[in-house]
């Protein structure tokens, strides 16, 4: 059975689960259209996640996906590094109070429990591997399980624990890289290379992500061996997306040539490699990018939160994490439905 049939989709389109950017309304709109809408819930408190799942279930009776970030109890709960001196100086110079949360991230175990108690059609995971037992428990509740991989070995690991599919995320993709093995960071693979190398080592159904913006892109990754295409950046400038206006305008400016459309893989915002538009923050602190002293994810992510909140309030795109893939120059300001109709018209 094809993945399209397994997931009960009309079109081979998945709207990427971008934490902080996706909304129940966006997910439901895509699902109602016949694609797979998703909610990036890795940073969402369990009670809010439960409420959002219920909201999506009222908005659509079609399949949808919830995405969680796999973090250990230690990673979620402990600050064991100090705020870097250069970041502290930035806060002092700009009069920003750096307020750290009680813990760096949400508790993954508590979030996963929500999916046990309030089952969803599809669950996907980034940043790590869950156990075979957890995969089986979700599947027993009627949930399809999708892993994320930046390297063939990560895809193989998901296959071996019984996942239903793997989303292979090429280096072109915007936002955080979903893998966890050192190999996926030292030599990031482009999407077509990743698909072909993954196909050579596992037969698990593949979803392709990274730089996909057009119907031609979707057909290209299907020809390469992926069954479905996952698009993120293309949805960021649509009406149902949840990003703030400053972020959205920066993406549109990149499309129109009013700012550079250059993107960069960086750890400077969160401690984990992620791709976003080049801005002053990445330029000013580039010297710290390749050092071994950056706090790890999610600690640095929590440490830069005050800066990003201040930038949002100040309409300052130069100190926001402007996550975007290498296809950002092709974004359009349009409705979510217009984007979907434009894509399927040419499939």
Short mmCIF file of C-alpha atoms in Angstrom, two decimals:
data_model
loop_
_atom_site.label_atom_id
_atom_site.label_comp_id
_atom_site.label_asym_id
_atom_site.label_seq_id
_atom_site.Cartn_x
_atom_site.Cartn_y
_atom_site.Cartn_z
CA UNK A 1 0.00 0.00 0.00
CA UNK A 2 1.30 3.47 -0.85
CA UNK A 3 1.92 6.05 1.86
CA UNK A 4 -0.76 8.21 0.24
CA UNK A 5 -3.26 5.41 0.90
CA UNK A 6 -1.89 4.58 4.35
CA UNK A 7 -2.36 8.17 5.46
CA UNK A 8 -5.63 8.54 3.53
CA UNK A 9 -4.47 11.61 1.58
CA UNK A 10 -5.72 12.96 -1.74
CA UNK A 11 -2.50 14.80 -2.61
CA UNK A 12 1.17 13.99 -1.86
CA UNK A 13 1.62 17.18 0.16
CA UNK A 14 2.52 17.51 3.83
CA UNK A 15 2.61 20.92 5.49
CA UNK A 16 5.73 20.86 7.64
CA UNK A 17 5.34 20.92 11.43
CA UNK A 18 7.18 24.17 12.18
CA UNK A 19 7.13 24.83 15.93
CA UNK A 20 6.01 28.37 16.65
CA UNK A 21 4.74 28.89 13.11
CA UNK A 22 1.93 26.37 12.74
CA UNK A 23 -1.62 26.79 14.01
CA UNK A 24 -4.60 24.43 14.35
CA UNK A 25 -6.30 26.46 11.61
CA UNK A 26 -3.37 26.01 9.21
CA UNK A 27 -3.20 22.26 9.86
CA UNK A 28 -6.96 21.83 9.43
CA UNK A 29 -7.00 23.86 6.20
CA UNK A 30 -4.33 21.65 4.63
CA UNK A 31 -5.97 18.45 5.85
CA UNK A 32 -9.42 19.48 4.63
CA UNK A 33 -7.89 20.19 1.22
CA UNK A 34 -6.56 16.63 1.00
CA UNK A 35 -2.97 17.07 2.14
CA UNK A 36 -1.59 16.36 5.60
CA UNK A 37 -1.70 19.38 7.89
CA UNK A 38 0.53 19.36 10.91
CA UNK A 39 1.22 21.13 14.17
CA UNK A 40 4.76 21.65 15.41
CA UNK A 41 4.23 20.99 19.11
CA UNK A 42 7.73 20.47 20.46
CA UNK A 43 7.61 23.71 22.46
CA UNK A 44 3.98 23.36 23.55
CA UNK A 45 2.92 22.67 27.14
CA UNK A 46 1.00 19.39 27.46
CA UNK A 47 -2.32 20.98 28.48
CA UNK A 48 -2.14 23.43 25.57
CA UNK A 49 -1.23 20.59 23.19
CA UNK A 50 -4.27 18.63 24.32
CA UNK A 51 -6.48 21.65 23.72
CA UNK A 52 -4.98 22.26 20.26
CA UNK A 53 -5.54 18.63 19.27
CA UNK A 54 -9.18 18.99 20.27
CA UNK A 55 -9.43 22.19 18.23
CA UNK A 56 -8.06 20.48 15.12
CA UNK A 57 -10.48 17.60 15.62
CA UNK A 58 -13.38 20.10 15.59
CA UNK A 59 -12.04 21.74 12.40
CA UNK A 60 -11.40 18.60 10.34
CA UNK A 61 -12.29 14.93 10.20
CA UNK A 62 -9.30 14.31 7.92
CA UNK A 63 -5.90 12.95 9.02
CA UNK A 64 -3.49 15.43 10.63
CA UNK A 65 -0.06 15.21 12.25
CA UNK A 66 1.41 16.26 15.59
CA UNK A 67 5.20 16.66 15.78
CA UNK A 68 7.25 16.40 18.98
CA UNK A 69 10.93 16.97 19.74
CA UNK A 70 12.59 13.98 21.42
CA UNK A 71 14.55 15.31 24.41
CA UNK A 72 15.87 13.53 27.49
CA UNK A 73 14.65 14.42 30.98
CA UNK A 74 18.05 15.98 31.65
CA UNK A 75 18.04 18.10 28.48
CA UNK A 76 14.52 19.33 29.16
CA UNK A 77 15.05 20.23 32.79
CA UNK A 78 18.64 21.29 33.44
CA UNK A 79 20.65 24.44 32.82
CA UNK A 80 24.29 23.40 33.28
CA UNK A 81 25.93 26.17 31.26
CA UNK A 82 26.02 29.92 31.76
CA UNK A 83 24.73 32.53 29.32
CA UNK A 84 27.67 33.30 26.98
CA UNK A 85 29.50 36.54 27.76
CA UNK A 86 28.79 37.98 24.31
CA UNK A 87 25.07 37.39 24.73
CA UNK A 88 25.07 38.88 28.25
CA UNK A 89 26.83 41.96 26.89
CA UNK A 90 24.22 42.29 24.16
CA UNK A 91 21.47 42.20 26.76
CA UNK A 92 23.19 44.82 28.93
CA UNK A 93 23.92 47.15 26.01
CA UNK A 94 20.31 47.03 24.84
CA UNK A 95 18.65 47.20 28.24
CA UNK A 96 17.04 43.78 27.88
CA UNK A 97 16.33 41.75 31.00
CA UNK A 98 17.44 38.19 30.29
CA UNK A 99 14.81 36.05 32.00
CA UNK A 100 15.48 32.32 31.93
CA UNK A 101 12.54 29.95 32.22
CA UNK A 102 12.44 27.41 35.02
CA UNK A 103 13.65 24.75 32.60
CA UNK A 104 15.02 24.86 29.04
CA UNK A 105 12.20 22.95 27.32
CA UNK A 106 8.92 21.12 27.72
CA UNK A 107 8.99 17.59 29.13
CA UNK A 108 8.84 15.15 26.23
CA UNK A 109 7.42 12.30 28.32
CA UNK A 110 4.49 14.48 29.39
CA UNK A 111 3.88 15.59 25.80
CA UNK A 112 3.96 12.02 24.53
CA UNK A 113 1.43 11.05 27.21
CA UNK A 114 -1.00 13.50 25.60
CA UNK A 115 -0.78 11.49 22.36
CA UNK A 116 -1.53 8.31 24.31
CA UNK A 117 -4.52 9.89 26.05
CA UNK A 118 -5.84 11.83 23.05
CA UNK A 119 -4.75 9.80 20.00
CA UNK A 120 -4.02 11.52 16.69
CA UNK A 121 -3.90 10.09 13.15
CA UNK A 122 -0.18 10.77 12.65
CA UNK A 123 2.69 11.55 15.04
CA UNK A 124 6.15 12.57 13.88
CA UNK A 125 9.34 13.03 15.85
CA UNK A 126 12.52 15.08 15.48
CA UNK A 127 15.85 15.44 17.34
CA UNK A 128 16.01 11.83 18.44
CA UNK A 129 14.67 8.29 18.38
CA UNK A 130 11.82 6.95 20.47
CA UNK A 131 11.70 3.31 21.54
CA UNK A 132 10.16 0.41 19.63
CA UNK A 133 7.71 0.04 22.53
CA UNK A 134 6.61 3.65 22.17
CA UNK A 135 6.17 3.18 18.41
CA UNK A 136 4.05 0.08 19.00
CA UNK A 137 1.92 1.80 21.65
CA UNK A 138 1.14 4.69 19.32
CA UNK A 139 0.36 2.31 16.46
CA UNK A 140 -1.95 0.29 18.70
CA UNK A 141 -3.96 3.51 19.19
CA UNK A 142 -4.29 3.95 15.42
CA UNK A 143 -1.48 6.48 15.08
CA UNK A 144 0.95 6.32 12.16
CA UNK A 145 4.51 7.03 13.33
CA UNK A 146 6.93 9.08 11.23
CA UNK A 147 10.57 9.66 12.10
CA UNK A 148 12.88 12.42 10.86
CA UNK A 149 16.33 11.83 9.40
CA UNK A 150 19.17 13.94 8.01
CA UNK A 151 21.33 10.89 7.36
CA UNK A 152 20.64 7.38 5.96
CA UNK A 153 21.72 5.79 9.27
CA UNK A 154 19.02 7.77 11.09
CA UNK A 155 16.40 6.60 8.59
CA UNK A 156 17.59 3.03 9.04
CA UNK A 157 17.26 3.38 12.81
CA UNK A 158 13.64 4.50 12.47
CA UNK A 159 12.95 1.61 10.11
CA UNK A 160 14.40 -0.89 12.58
CA UNK A 161 12.06 0.19 15.40
CA UNK A 162 8.98 -0.16 13.20
CA UNK A 163 8.13 3.42 12.15
CA UNK A 164 5.62 3.68 9.31
CA UNK A 165 7.68 6.21 7.33
CA UNK A 166 10.65 8.55 7.58
CA UNK A 167 10.85 12.19 6.58
CA UNK A 168 14.30 12.69 5.06
CA UNK A 169 15.24 16.34 5.52
CA UNK A 170 17.88 17.66 3.17
CA UNK A 171 20.36 20.40 3.98
CA UNK A 172 18.18 22.83 1.98
CA UNK A 173 15.44 22.73 4.63
CA UNK A 174 14.61 25.73 6.78
CA UNK A 175 14.43 25.62 10.56
CA UNK A 176 16.03 23.02 12.79
CA UNK A 177 17.63 19.91 11.43
CA UNK A 178 15.70 16.95 12.75
CA UNK A 179 18.48 14.38 13.04
CA UNK A 180 20.66 13.52 15.99
CA UNK A 181 23.73 11.58 14.82
CA UNK A 182 27.08 13.41 14.50
CA UNK A 183 27.30 12.32 10.85
CA UNK A 184 24.26 14.42 9.97
CA UNK A 185 25.96 17.58 11.21
CA UNK A 186 29.50 17.14 9.90
CA UNK A 187 28.53 16.68 6.25
CA UNK A 188 24.92 17.80 5.65
CA UNK A 189 23.47 15.97 2.65
CA UNK A 190 21.39 17.64 -0.04
CA UNK A 191 17.91 16.20 -0.43
CA UNK A 192 18.35 14.19 -3.64
CA UNK A 193 21.59 12.67 -2.36
CA UNK A 194 19.91 11.86 0.94
CA UNK A 195 16.97 10.18 -0.79
CA UNK A 196 19.16 8.01 -3.01
CA UNK A 197 21.51 6.98 -0.19
CA UNK A 198 18.57 6.21 2.10
CA UNK A 199 16.82 4.17 -0.58
CA UNK A 200 19.99 2.08 -0.84
CA UNK A 201 19.92 1.05 2.84
CA UNK A 202 16.23 0.79 3.78
CA UNK A 203 12.87 0.16 2.11
CA UNK A 204 10.83 2.26 4.57
CA UNK A 205 8.50 4.73 2.79
CA UNK A 206 10.09 8.17 2.45
CA UNK A 207 8.79 11.71 2.75
CA UNK A 208 11.06 14.37 1.28
CA UNK A 209 11.71 17.77 2.87
CA UNK A 210 14.07 20.60 2.01
CA UNK A 211 13.78 23.39 -0.53
CA UNK A 212 10.50 22.09 -2.01
CA UNK A 213 8.45 25.06 -3.24
CA UNK A 214 6.72 24.06 -6.49
CA UNK A 215 4.82 21.22 -8.13
CA UNK A 216 7.93 20.55 -10.19
CA UNK A 217 9.90 20.09 -6.97
CA UNK A 218 7.31 17.63 -5.69
CA UNK A 219 7.49 15.60 -8.89
CA UNK A 220 11.29 15.66 -8.76
CA UNK A 221 11.49 14.16 -5.27
CA UNK A 222 8.87 11.55 -6.18
CA UNK A 223 10.94 10.58 -9.21
CA UNK A 224 13.95 10.28 -6.89
CA UNK A 225 12.20 7.79 -4.61
CA UNK A 226 10.11 9.70 -2.07
CA UNK A 227 6.35 9.12 -1.95
CA UNK A 228 5.30 12.42 -0.38
CA UNK A 229 6.72 15.95 -0.19
CA UNK A 230 6.83 18.05 2.97
CA UNK A 231 6.79 21.82 2.43
CA UNK A 232 7.52 24.36 5.15
CA UNK A 233 8.87 27.67 3.89
CA UNK A 234 6.18 27.86 1.20
CA UNK A 235 3.51 28.02 3.92
CA UNK A 236 5.20 30.69 6.07
CA UNK A 237 3.86 33.62 4.07
CA UNK A 238 0.28 32.29 3.80
CA UNK A 239 -2.62 33.69 5.77
CA UNK A 240 -3.06 30.77 8.18
CA UNK A 241 0.56 30.73 9.34
CA UNK A 242 1.24 31.84 12.91
CA UNK A 243 4.53 33.76 12.51
CA UNK A 244 4.67 37.45 13.45
CA UNK A 245 4.38 40.20 10.85
CA UNK A 246 8.04 41.24 11.11
CA UNK A 247 9.23 37.71 10.31
CA UNK A 248 6.71 37.35 7.49
CA UNK A 249 7.71 40.70 5.98
CA UNK A 250 11.40 39.71 6.06
CA UNK A 251 10.56 36.63 3.98
CA UNK A 252 8.54 38.69 1.52
CA UNK A 253 11.37 41.25 1.33
CA UNK A 254 13.75 38.39 0.49
CA UNK A 255 11.40 37.35 -2.32
CA UNK A 256 11.24 40.92 -3.66
CA UNK A 257 14.96 41.60 -3.44
CA UNK A 258 14.56 44.18 -0.67
CA UNK A 259 16.85 42.09 1.53
CA UNK A 260 19.20 39.23 0.84
CA UNK A 261 17.60 35.83 0.32
CA UNK A 262 20.81 34.18 1.55
CA UNK A 263 20.22 31.56 4.21
CA UNK A 264 22.67 29.99 6.62
CA UNK A 265 22.90 26.96 8.86
CA UNK A 266 23.55 28.29 12.35
CA UNK A 267 23.67 27.23 15.99
CA UNK A 268 23.69 30.79 17.30
CA UNK A 269 20.00 31.02 18.11
CA UNK A 270 19.36 27.67 19.75
CA UNK A 271 22.52 25.60 20.05
CA UNK A 272 21.28 23.20 17.34
CA UNK A 273 21.85 23.62 13.61
CA UNK A 274 18.99 25.40 11.90
CA UNK A 275 18.66 27.26 8.61
CA UNK A 276 17.40 30.83 8.45
CA UNK A 277 17.79 34.12 6.61
CA UNK A 278 21.07 35.89 7.22
CA UNK A 279 20.61 38.92 9.50
CA UNK A 280 22.65 41.23 11.75
CA UNK A 281 22.64 38.82 14.71
CA UNK A 282 24.24 36.07 12.61
CA UNK A 283 26.76 38.52 11.16
CA UNK A 284 27.67 40.23 14.44
CA UNK A 285 28.30 37.00 16.36
CA UNK A 286 29.57 34.80 13.52
CA UNK A 287 32.92 34.42 15.29
CA UNK A 288 31.22 32.27 17.94
CA UNK A 289 29.46 30.00 15.45
CA UNK A 290 32.12 27.30 15.24
CA UNK A 291 33.36 27.34 18.78
CA UNK A 292 32.88 24.46 21.17
CA UNK A 293 31.65 26.74 23.93
CA UNK A 294 28.15 27.46 22.65
CA UNK A 295 25.56 26.16 25.13
CA UNK A 296 23.72 23.14 23.69
CA UNK A 297 20.10 22.92 22.59
CA UNK A 298 17.69 23.60 24.26
CA UNK A 299 19.69 25.71 26.72
CA UNK A 300 20.87 28.37 24.25
CA UNK A 301 17.37 28.46 22.77
CA UNK A 302 16.05 29.44 26.19
CA UNK A 303 18.88 31.96 26.66
CA UNK A 304 18.12 33.82 23.41
CA UNK A 305 14.37 33.86 24.02
CA UNK A 306 14.47 37.29 25.69
CA UNK A 307 16.34 38.73 22.70
CA UNK A 308 13.84 37.28 20.25
CA UNK A 309 10.88 38.49 22.32
CA UNK A 310 12.39 42.01 22.45
CA UNK A 311 12.99 41.91 18.69
CA UNK A 312 9.39 40.87 18.06
CA UNK A 313 8.13 43.74 20.24
CA UNK A 314 10.52 46.20 18.56
CA UNK A 315 9.69 45.02 15.00
CA UNK A 316 13.38 44.17 14.64
CA UNK A 317 13.94 41.44 12.06
CA UNK A 318 17.71 41.61 12.60
CA UNK A 319 17.51 39.80 15.95
CA UNK A 320 14.77 37.28 15.15
CA UNK A 321 15.36 33.69 14.11
CA UNK A 322 14.06 34.01 10.55
CA UNK A 323 13.89 30.30 9.81
CA UNK A 324 13.61 29.65 6.09
CA UNK A 325 14.78 27.11 3.55
CA UNK A 326 16.89 27.69 0.47
CA UNK A 327 13.75 28.10 -1.63
CA UNK A 328 12.77 31.29 0.24
CA UNK A 329 13.10 33.48 -2.87
CA UNK A 330 9.98 31.71 -4.21
CA UNK A 331 7.61 32.53 -1.32
CA UNK A 332 4.35 34.30 -2.12
CA UNK A 333 1.99 36.29 0.06
CA UNK A 334 -1.21 34.37 -0.53
CA UNK A 335 -3.90 32.36 1.18
CA UNK A 336 -3.10 28.83 2.27
CA UNK A 337 -5.77 27.53 -0.11
CA UNK A 338 -4.32 29.50 -3.03
CA UNK A 339 -0.91 27.91 -2.40
CA UNK A 340 -2.42 24.42 -2.28
CA UNK A 341 -4.50 24.96 -5.41
CA UNK A 342 -1.47 26.33 -7.26
CA UNK A 343 0.56 23.25 -6.31
CA UNK A 344 -1.99 20.59 -7.22
CA UNK A 345 -2.94 22.25 -10.51
CA UNK A 346 0.48 21.31 -11.88
CA UNK A 347 0.87 17.86 -10.28
#
